[in-house]
Coordinates of C-alpha atoms in Angstrom, one line a residue:
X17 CA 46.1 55.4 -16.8
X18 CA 46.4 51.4 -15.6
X19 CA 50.2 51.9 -15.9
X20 CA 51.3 51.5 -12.5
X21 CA 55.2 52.2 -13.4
X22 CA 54.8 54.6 -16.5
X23 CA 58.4 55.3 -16.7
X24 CA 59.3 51.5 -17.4
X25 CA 56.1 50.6 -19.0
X26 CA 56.7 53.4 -22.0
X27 CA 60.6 52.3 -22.2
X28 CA 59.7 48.8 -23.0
X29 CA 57.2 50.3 -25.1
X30 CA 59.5 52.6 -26.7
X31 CA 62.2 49.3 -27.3
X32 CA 59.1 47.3 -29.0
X33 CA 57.5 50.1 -31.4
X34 CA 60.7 50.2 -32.6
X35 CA 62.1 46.9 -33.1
X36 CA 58.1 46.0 -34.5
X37 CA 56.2 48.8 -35.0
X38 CA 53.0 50.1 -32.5
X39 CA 50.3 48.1 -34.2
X40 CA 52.0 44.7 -34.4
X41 CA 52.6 45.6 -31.0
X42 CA 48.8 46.6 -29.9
X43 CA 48.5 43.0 -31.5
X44 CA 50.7 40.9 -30.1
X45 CA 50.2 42.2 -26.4
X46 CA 47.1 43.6 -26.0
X47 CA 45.8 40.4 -24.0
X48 CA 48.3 41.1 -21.8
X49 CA 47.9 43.1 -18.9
X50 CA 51.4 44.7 -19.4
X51 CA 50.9 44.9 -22.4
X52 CA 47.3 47.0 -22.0
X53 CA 49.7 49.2 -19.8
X54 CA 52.5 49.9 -22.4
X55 CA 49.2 51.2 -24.2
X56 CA 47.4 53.2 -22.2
X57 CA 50.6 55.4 -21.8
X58 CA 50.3 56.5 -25.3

């Protein structure tokens, strides 16, 4: 619940996990702070 736009933190989301999968993704951006926000929506 950090996501402070949900709607267009879970679309990029949505683009990534497609293009590279979730847990690449939870990889690659989970030292970012948007990118702790694309996962917290899940």
């Amino acid at each position: 619940m950090l996501a402070n736009k949900p709607n267009l933190s879970y679309r990029l989301h949505a683009a990534i996990g497609h293009q590279y999968g979730p847990q690449r993704c939870v990889a690659n951006l989970r030292p970012s702070a948007i990118g702790a926000t694309w996962f917290t929506i899940d």
